[in-house]
Coordinates of C-alpha atoms and ligand atoms in Angstrom, one line a residue:
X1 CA 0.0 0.0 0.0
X2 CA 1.0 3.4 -0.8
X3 CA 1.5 5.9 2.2
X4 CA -2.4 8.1 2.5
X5 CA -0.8 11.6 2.2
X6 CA 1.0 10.7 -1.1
X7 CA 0.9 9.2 -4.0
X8 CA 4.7 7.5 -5.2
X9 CA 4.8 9.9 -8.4
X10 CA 5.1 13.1 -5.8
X11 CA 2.9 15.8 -5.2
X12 CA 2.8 19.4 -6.9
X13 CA 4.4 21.7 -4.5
X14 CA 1.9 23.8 -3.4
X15 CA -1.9 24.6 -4.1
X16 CA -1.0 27.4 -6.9
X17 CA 1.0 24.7 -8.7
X18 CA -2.1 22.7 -8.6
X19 CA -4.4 25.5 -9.9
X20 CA -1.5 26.1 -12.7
X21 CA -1.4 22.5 -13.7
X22 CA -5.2 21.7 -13.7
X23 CA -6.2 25.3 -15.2
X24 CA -3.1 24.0 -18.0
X25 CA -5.0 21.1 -18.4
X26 CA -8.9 22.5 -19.2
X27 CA -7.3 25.3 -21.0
X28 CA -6.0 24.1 -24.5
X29 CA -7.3 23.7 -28.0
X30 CA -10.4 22.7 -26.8
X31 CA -10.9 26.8 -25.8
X32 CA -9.6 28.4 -28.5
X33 CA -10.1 25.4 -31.4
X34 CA -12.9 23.6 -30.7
X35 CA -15.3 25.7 -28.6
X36 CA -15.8 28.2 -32.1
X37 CA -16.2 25.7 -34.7
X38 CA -18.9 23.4 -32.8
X39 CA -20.5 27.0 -31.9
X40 CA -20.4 27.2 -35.9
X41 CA -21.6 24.0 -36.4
X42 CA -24.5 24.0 -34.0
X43 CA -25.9 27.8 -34.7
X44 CA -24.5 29.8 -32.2
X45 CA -25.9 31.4 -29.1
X46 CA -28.5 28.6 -28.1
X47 CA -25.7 26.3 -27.8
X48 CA -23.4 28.7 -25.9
X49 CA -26.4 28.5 -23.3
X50 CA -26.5 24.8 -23.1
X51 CA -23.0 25.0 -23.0
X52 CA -22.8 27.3 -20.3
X53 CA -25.4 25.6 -18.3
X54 CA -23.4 22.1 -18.2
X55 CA -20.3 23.6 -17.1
X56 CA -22.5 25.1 -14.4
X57 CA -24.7 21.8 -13.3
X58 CA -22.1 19.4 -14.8
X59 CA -18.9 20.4 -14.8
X60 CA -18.3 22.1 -11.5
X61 CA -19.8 19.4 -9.4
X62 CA -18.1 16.6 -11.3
X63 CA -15.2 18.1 -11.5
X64 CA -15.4 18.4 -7.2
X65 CA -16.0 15.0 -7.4
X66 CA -13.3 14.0 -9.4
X67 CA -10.5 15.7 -7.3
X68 CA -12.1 14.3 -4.6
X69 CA -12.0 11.0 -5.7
X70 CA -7.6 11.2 -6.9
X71 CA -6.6 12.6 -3.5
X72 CA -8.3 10.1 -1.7
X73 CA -7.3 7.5 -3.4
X74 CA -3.3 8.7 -4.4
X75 CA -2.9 6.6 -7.5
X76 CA -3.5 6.6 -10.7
X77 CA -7.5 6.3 -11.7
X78 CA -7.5 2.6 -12.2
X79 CA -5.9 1.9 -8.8
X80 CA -7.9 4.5 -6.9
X81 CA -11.5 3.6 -8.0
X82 CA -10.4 0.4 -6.7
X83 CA -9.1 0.9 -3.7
X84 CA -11.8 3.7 -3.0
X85 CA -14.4 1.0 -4.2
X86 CA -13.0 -1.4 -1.5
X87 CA -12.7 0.9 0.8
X88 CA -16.6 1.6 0.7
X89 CA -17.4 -1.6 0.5
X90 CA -18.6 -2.1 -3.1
X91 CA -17.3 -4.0 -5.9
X92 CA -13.5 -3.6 -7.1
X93 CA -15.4 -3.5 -10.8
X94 CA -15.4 0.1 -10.7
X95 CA -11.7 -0.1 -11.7
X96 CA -13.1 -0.8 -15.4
X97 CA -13.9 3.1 -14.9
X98 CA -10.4 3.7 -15.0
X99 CA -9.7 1.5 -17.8
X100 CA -12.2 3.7 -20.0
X101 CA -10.7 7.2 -19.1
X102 CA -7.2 6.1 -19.5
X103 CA -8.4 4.5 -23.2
X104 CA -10.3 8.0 -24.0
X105 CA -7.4 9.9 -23.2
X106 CA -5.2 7.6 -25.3
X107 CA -7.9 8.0 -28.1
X108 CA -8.1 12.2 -27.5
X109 CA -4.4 12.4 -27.8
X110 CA -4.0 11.0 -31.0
X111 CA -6.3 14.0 -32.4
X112 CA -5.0 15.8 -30.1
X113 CA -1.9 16.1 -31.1
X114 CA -2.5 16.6 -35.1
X115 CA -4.6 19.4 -34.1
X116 CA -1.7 21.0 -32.3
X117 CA 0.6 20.2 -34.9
X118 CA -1.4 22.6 -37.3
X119 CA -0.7 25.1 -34.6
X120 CA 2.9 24.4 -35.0
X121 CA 2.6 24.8 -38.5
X122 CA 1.2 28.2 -38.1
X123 CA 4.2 29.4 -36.1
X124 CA 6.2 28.6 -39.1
X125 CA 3.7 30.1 -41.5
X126 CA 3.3 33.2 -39.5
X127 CA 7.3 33.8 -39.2
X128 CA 7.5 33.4 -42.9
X129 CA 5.1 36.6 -43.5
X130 CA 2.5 34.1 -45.1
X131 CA -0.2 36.4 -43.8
X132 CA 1.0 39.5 -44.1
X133 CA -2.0 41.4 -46.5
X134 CA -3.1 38.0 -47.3
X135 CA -7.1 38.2 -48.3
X136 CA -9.8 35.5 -47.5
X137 CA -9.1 33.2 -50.0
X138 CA -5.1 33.4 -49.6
X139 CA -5.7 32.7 -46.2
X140 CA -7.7 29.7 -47.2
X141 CA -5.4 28.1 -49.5
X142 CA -2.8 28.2 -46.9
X143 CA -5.3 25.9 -44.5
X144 CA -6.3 23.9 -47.9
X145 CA -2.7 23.0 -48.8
X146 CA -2.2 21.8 -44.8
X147 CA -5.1 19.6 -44.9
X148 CA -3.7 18.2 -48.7
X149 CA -0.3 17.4 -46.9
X150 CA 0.3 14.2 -45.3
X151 CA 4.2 14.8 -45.3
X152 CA 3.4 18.5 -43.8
X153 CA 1.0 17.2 -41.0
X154 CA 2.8 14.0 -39.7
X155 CA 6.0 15.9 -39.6
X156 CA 4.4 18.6 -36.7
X157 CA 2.2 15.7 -35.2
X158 CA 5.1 13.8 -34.5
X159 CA 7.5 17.2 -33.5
X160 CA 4.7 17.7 -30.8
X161 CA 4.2 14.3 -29.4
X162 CA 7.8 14.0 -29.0
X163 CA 8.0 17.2 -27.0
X164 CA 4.6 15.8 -24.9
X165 CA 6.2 12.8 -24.1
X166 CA 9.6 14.5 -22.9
X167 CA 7.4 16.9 -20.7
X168 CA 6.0 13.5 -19.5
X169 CA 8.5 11.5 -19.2
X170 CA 10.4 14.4 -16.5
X171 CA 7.1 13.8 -14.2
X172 CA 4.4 15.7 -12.1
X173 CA 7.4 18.6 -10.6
X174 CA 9.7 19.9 -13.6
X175 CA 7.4 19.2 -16.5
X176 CA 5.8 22.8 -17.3
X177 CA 5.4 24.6 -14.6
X178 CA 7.7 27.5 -15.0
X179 CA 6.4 27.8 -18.9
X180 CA 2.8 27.8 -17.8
X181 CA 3.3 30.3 -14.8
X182 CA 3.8 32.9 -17.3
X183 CA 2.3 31.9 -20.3
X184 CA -1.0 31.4 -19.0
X185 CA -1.7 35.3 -18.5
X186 CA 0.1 36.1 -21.5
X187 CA -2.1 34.2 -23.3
X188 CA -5.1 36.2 -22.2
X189 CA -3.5 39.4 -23.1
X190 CA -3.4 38.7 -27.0
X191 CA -6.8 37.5 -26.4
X192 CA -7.5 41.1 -25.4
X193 CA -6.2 42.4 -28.1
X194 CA -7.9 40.1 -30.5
X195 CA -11.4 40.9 -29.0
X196 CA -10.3 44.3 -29.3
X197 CA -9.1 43.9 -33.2
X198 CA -12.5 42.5 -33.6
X199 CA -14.7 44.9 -31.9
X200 CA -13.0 47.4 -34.9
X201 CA -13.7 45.0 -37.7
X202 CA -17.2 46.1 -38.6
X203 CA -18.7 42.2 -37.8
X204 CA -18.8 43.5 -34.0
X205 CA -22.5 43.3 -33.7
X206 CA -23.2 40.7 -36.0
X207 CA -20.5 38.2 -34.3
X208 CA -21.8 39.0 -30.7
X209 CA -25.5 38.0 -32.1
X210 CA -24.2 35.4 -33.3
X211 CA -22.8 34.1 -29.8
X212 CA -25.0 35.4 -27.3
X213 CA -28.6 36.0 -29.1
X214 CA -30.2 32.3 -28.3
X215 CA -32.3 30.9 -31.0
X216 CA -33.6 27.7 -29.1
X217 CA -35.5 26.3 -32.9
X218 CA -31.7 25.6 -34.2
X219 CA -31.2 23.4 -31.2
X220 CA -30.8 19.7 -32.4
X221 CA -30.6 16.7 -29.8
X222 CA -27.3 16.0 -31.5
X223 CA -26.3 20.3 -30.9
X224 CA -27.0 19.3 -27.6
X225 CA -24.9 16.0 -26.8
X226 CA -22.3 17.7 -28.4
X227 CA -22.7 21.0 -26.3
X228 CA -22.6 18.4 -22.9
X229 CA -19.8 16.7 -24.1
X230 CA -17.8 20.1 -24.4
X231 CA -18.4 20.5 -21.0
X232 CA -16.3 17.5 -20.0
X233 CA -13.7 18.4 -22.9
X234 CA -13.1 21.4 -22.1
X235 CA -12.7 21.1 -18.6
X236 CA -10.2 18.0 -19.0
X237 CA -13.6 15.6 -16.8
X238 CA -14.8 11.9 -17.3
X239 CA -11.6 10.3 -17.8
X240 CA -9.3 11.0 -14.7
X241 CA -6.7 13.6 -16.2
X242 CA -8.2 15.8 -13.1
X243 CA -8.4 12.2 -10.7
X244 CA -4.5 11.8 -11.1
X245 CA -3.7 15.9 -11.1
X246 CA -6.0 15.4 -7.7
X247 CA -3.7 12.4 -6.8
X248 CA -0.8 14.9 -6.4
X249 CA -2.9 17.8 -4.8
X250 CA -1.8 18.1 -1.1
X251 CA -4.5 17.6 1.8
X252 CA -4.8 21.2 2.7
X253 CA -6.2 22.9 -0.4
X254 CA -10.1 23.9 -0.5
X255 CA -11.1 21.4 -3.7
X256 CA -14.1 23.3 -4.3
X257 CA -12.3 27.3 -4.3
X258 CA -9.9 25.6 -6.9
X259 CA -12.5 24.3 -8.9
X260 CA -14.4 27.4 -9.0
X261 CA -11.2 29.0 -9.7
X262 CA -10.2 26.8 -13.0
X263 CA -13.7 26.5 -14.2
X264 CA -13.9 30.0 -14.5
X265 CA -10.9 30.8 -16.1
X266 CA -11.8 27.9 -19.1
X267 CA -14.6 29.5 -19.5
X268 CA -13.6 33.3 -20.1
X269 CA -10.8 32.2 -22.4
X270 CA -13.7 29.8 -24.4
X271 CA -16.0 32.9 -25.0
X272 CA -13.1 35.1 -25.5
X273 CA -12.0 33.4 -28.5
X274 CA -15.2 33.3 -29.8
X275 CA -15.5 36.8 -29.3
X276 CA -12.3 37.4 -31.0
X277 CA -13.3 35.3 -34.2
X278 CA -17.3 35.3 -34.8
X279 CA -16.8 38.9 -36.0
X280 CA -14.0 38.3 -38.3
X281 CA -16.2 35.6 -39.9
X282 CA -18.6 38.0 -40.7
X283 CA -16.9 41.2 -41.4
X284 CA -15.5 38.5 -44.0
X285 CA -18.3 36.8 -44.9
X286 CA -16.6 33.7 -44.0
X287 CA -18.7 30.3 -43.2
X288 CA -19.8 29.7 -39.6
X289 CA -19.9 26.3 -39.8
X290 CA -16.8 25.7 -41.9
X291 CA -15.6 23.0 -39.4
X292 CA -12.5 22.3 -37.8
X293 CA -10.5 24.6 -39.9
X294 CA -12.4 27.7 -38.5
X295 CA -9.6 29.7 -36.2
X296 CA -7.1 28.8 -38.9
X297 CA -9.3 30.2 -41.7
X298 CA -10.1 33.4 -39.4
X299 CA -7.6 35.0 -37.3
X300 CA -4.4 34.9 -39.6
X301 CA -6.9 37.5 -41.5
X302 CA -6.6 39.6 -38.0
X303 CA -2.9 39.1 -38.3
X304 CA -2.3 40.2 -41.5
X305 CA -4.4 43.4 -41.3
X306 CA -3.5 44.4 -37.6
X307 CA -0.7 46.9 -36.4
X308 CA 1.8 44.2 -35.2
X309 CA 0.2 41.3 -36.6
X310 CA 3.1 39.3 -37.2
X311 CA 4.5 39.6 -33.9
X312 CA 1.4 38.6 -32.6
X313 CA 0.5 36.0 -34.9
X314 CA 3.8 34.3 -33.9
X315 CA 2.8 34.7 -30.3
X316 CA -0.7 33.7 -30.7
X317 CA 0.6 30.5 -32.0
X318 CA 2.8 29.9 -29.6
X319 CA 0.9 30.2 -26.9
X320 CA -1.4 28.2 -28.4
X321 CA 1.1 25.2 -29.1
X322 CA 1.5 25.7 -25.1
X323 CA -1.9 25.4 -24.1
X324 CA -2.2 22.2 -26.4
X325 CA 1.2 20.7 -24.7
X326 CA -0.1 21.5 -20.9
X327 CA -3.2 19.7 -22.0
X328 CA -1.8 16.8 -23.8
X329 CA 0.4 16.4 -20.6
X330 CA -2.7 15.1 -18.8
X331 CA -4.8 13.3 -21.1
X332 CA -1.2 10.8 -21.1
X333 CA -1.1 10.8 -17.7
X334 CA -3.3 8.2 -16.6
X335 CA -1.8 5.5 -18.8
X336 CA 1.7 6.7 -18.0
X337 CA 0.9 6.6 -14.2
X338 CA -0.4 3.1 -14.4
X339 CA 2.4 1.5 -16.5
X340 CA 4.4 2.8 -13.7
X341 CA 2.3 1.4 -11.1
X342 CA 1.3 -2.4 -12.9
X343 CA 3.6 -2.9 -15.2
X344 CA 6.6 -2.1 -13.4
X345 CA 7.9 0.3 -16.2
X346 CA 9.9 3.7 -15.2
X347 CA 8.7 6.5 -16.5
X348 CA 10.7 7.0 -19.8
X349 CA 9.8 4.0 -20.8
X350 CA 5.8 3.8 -20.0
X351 CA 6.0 7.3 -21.7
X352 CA 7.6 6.2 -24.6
X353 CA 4.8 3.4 -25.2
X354 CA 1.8 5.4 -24.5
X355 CA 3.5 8.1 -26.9
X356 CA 4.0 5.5 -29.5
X357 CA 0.7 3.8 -29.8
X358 CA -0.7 7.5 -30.0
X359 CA 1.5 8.2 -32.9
X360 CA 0.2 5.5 -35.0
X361 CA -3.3 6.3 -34.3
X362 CA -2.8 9.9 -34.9
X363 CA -1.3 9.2 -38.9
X364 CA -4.7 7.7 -39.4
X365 CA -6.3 10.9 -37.9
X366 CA -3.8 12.8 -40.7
X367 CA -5.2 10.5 -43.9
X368 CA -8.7 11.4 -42.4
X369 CA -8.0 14.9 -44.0
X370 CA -7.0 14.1 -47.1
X371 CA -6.5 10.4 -48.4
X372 CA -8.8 8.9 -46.3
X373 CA -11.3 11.5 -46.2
X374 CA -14.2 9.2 -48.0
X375 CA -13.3 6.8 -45.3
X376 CA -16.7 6.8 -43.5
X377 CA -18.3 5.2 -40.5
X378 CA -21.4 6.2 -39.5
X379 CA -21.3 8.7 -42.0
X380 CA -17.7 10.0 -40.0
X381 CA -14.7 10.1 -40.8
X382 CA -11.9 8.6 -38.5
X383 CA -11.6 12.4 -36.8
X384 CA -15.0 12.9 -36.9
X385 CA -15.4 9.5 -35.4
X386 CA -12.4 9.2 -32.6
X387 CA -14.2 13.2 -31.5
X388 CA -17.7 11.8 -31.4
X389 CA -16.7 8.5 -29.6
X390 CA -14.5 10.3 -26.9
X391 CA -16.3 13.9 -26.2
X392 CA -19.5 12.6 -26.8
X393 CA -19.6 9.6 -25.5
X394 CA -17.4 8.5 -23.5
X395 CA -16.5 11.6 -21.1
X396 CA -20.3 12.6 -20.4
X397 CA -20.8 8.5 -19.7
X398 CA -17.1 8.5 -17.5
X399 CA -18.7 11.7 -15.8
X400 CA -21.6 10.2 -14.7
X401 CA -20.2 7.0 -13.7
X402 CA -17.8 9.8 -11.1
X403 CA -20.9 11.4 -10.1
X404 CA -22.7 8.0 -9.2
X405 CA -19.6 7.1 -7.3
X406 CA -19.0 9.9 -5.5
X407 CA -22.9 10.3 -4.3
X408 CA -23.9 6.7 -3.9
X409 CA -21.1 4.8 -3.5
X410 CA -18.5 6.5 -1.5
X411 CA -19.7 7.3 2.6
X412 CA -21.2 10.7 2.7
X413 CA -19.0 11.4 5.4
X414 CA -15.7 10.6 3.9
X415 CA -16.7 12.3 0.9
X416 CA -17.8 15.1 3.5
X417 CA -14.0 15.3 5.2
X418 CA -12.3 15.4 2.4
X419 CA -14.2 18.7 1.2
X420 CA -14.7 20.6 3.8
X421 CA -17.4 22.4 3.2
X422 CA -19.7 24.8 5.0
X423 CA -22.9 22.6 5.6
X424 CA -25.1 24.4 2.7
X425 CA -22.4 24.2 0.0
X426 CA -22.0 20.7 1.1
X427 CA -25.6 19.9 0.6
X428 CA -25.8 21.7 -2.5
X429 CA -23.1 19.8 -4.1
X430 CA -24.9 16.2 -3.0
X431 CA -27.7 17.1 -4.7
X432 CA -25.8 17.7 -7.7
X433 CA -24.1 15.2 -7.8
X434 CA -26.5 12.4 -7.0
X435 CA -29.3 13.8 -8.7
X436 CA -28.6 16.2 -11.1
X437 CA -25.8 15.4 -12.5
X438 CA -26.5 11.9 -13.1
X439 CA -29.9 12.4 -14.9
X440 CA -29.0 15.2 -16.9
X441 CA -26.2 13.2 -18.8
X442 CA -29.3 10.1 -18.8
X443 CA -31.7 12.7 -20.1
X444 CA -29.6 13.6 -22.9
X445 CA -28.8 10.7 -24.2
X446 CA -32.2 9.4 -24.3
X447 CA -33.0 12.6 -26.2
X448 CA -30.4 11.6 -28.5
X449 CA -31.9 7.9 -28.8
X450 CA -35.1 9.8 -29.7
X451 CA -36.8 8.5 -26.8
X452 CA -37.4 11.3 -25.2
Ligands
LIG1 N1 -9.4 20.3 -21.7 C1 -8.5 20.3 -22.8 C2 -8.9 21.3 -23.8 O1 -9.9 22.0 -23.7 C3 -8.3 18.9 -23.4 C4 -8.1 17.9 -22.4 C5 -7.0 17.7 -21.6 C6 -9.0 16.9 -22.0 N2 -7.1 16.7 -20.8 C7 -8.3 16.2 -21.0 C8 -10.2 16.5 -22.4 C9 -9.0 15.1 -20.4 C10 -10.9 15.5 -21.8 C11 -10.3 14.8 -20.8 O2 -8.2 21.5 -24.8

């Protein structure tokens, strides 16, 4: 057995390296990259509300849970929900919850990381001048001949799961936390300035429409699956990234005050890059709903219009390759913990296996774009499908698997020491949790099923 107050792959050293680590974590590509083109996709402000609502009823409670859950049990999520199931006296089963976190993480990574790789490729494209007084359709070539490039994307994909797995590989202390400490709030500055470049670019109005004007009649089951499932995406949930980060959280940090704390942040960044790029679609009569390519298509146009766009382009994508690494960091995690723990590996070596099995899975995601694009599955293509499997399925069904666990399962009272709570909060968050939480991923899904 492992000593109760830490887990054997250390501890972060201090409750602000926690917040940095786990606010690193929800904030990544799923903010700046995803969050616009599925509001494109789905019709805008209607979906923001559905999305706002399940980080609110969802996302906050689970994620409570969910640190909960890693600092009780100090180990990586397979080993904890079995212990913590023991220790409650239920069945060691709820291990197999482990399992299917530490196999969507595997599965998110491999997207993951192509995803970021275009980011890479921008740095590069940005330092070259490629967008200096470049119009709409320059801009879109540039994204069209990425997409077209096997050679181009599989080069970056593997450059950035090399570096992931090197920030992995030097464990929970060294890995990022200098970087992050000051990239985090530099990140939000050029935000700023891209909310203000867009507030000047004449699709002001029309963008914030857009985003906050909610038009419930565009509001498909699917729209709203896929709005749920961004909740758990987007703050890292469902799949124990934020278990094992809670694993290495000391025992003297409020849980909830640090989970208020990252959820918010996520948030503002999410509708701050929205803001930033909803009007440049339509000062530029660009396409919504244009897909995955969306900020790629949209904010080099900022960058090569703007006073100092170049300089900020190149630090735009930077900081976004950042955000993508301090993610990717946790969705290895898991699986790199528990080869350590059950397999006996060091670290170098588990890292070097999870990071290897991704990078196969991740050409696939590549030929998806081009070669393979007719490659369909339900009518999906392998991106299309490895997204919909993972953020839609998985992660709302992992989250409410937590939820269950930590309301019925575990003892109210342990659940009760290790938040300490005032009594209301306390009760508030049980509700959630047992009730709310639960149901409301149930509910959707037998919307979905056309049930309901
Ligand atoms: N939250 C990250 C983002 O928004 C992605 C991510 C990191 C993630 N770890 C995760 C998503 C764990 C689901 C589960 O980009």
């Amino acid at each position: 057995m492992t000593d109760k107050s830490q887990s054997i792959h250390g501890q972060w050293s201090s409750r602000f390296t926690f917040i940095l680590a786990a606010t690193g974590s929800a904030v990544g590509l799923g903010n700046i990259w995803k969050f616009p083109y599925i509001t494109g996709e789905n019709g805008g402000g209607a979906f923001v509300m559905v999305y706002l609502m399940c980080i609110l009823g969802l996302g906050i409670p689970i994620m409570i849970a969910e640190i909960m859950l890693g600092r009780r049990g100090r180990q990586s999520p397979i080993n904890t929900m079995r212990s913590l199931a023991t220790e409650a006296g239920s069945d060691p089963r709820w291990q197999y919850l482990g399992w299917a976190g530490m196999i969507a993480g595997f599965l998110i990574l491999a997207y993951y990381s192509v995803i970021a790789g275009w980011a890479m490729a921008y740095i590069v494209k940005d330092f070259f001048g490629s967008f200096i007084n470049s119009d709409a359709m320059e801009i879109q070539r540039l994204f069209d001949n990425l997409m077209a490039s096997p050679f181009q994307q599989i080069f970056w994909h593997t450059a950035f799961l090399i570096i992931t797995m090197l920030c992995v590989m030097r464990g929970v202390q060294n890995g990022l936390e200098k970087a992050v400490r000051f990239l985090m709030p530099t990140l939000f500055v050029i935000l700023m300035l891209l909310v203000a470049y867009a507030m000047s670019s004449g699709g002001y109005e029309q963008g914030m429409a857009f985003l906050f004007h909610a038009d419930f009649s565009k509001l498909t089951a699917d729209s709203i699956l896929t709005a749920m499932g961004h909740a758990f995406f987007t703050l890292s949930l469902g799949m124990g990234a934020i278990m094992v980060y809670g694993s290495y959280l000391p025992n003297n940090v409020s849980i909830a005050k640090t989970t208020f704390f990252i959820a918010g942040a996520d948030t503002v960044v999410a509708l701050l890059a929205g803001i930033a790029i909803f009007p440049l679609v339509f000062a530029n009569n660009l396409e919504a709903g244009s897909g995955p390519g969306l900020i790629f298509q949209t904010l080099p146009l900022a960058f090569g219009h703007m006073t100092g766009g170049w300089l900020f382009g190149l630090l735009f994508f930077i900081l976004l390759f950042f955000a993508a690494l301090s993610s990717s960091i946790s969705l290895i995690e898991p699986a790199v913990a528990w080869l350590v723990e059950n397999n006996n590996m060091d670290r170098p070596t588990a890292s070097l296996w999870a990071g290897a099995a991704c990078w196969v899975l991740g050409i696939g995601v590549v030929f998806s774009f081009n070669i393979w694009s007719d490659l369909k599955l339900f009518d999906k293509n392998l991106f299309e499908l490895l997204d919909y499997l993972t953020a839609n399925m998985m992660l709302p069904l992992g989250g409410m698997a937590i939820a269950i666990f930590a309301g019925w399962i575990m003892q109210p009272k342990d659940a009760e020491e290790e938040l300490e709570l005032p009594a209301q909060g306390f009760q508030i968050w049980q509700f959630l949790i047992k009730y709310v939480s639960p149901a409301a991923v149930f509910l959707v899904f037998l919307h979905v099923l056309g049930v309901l």
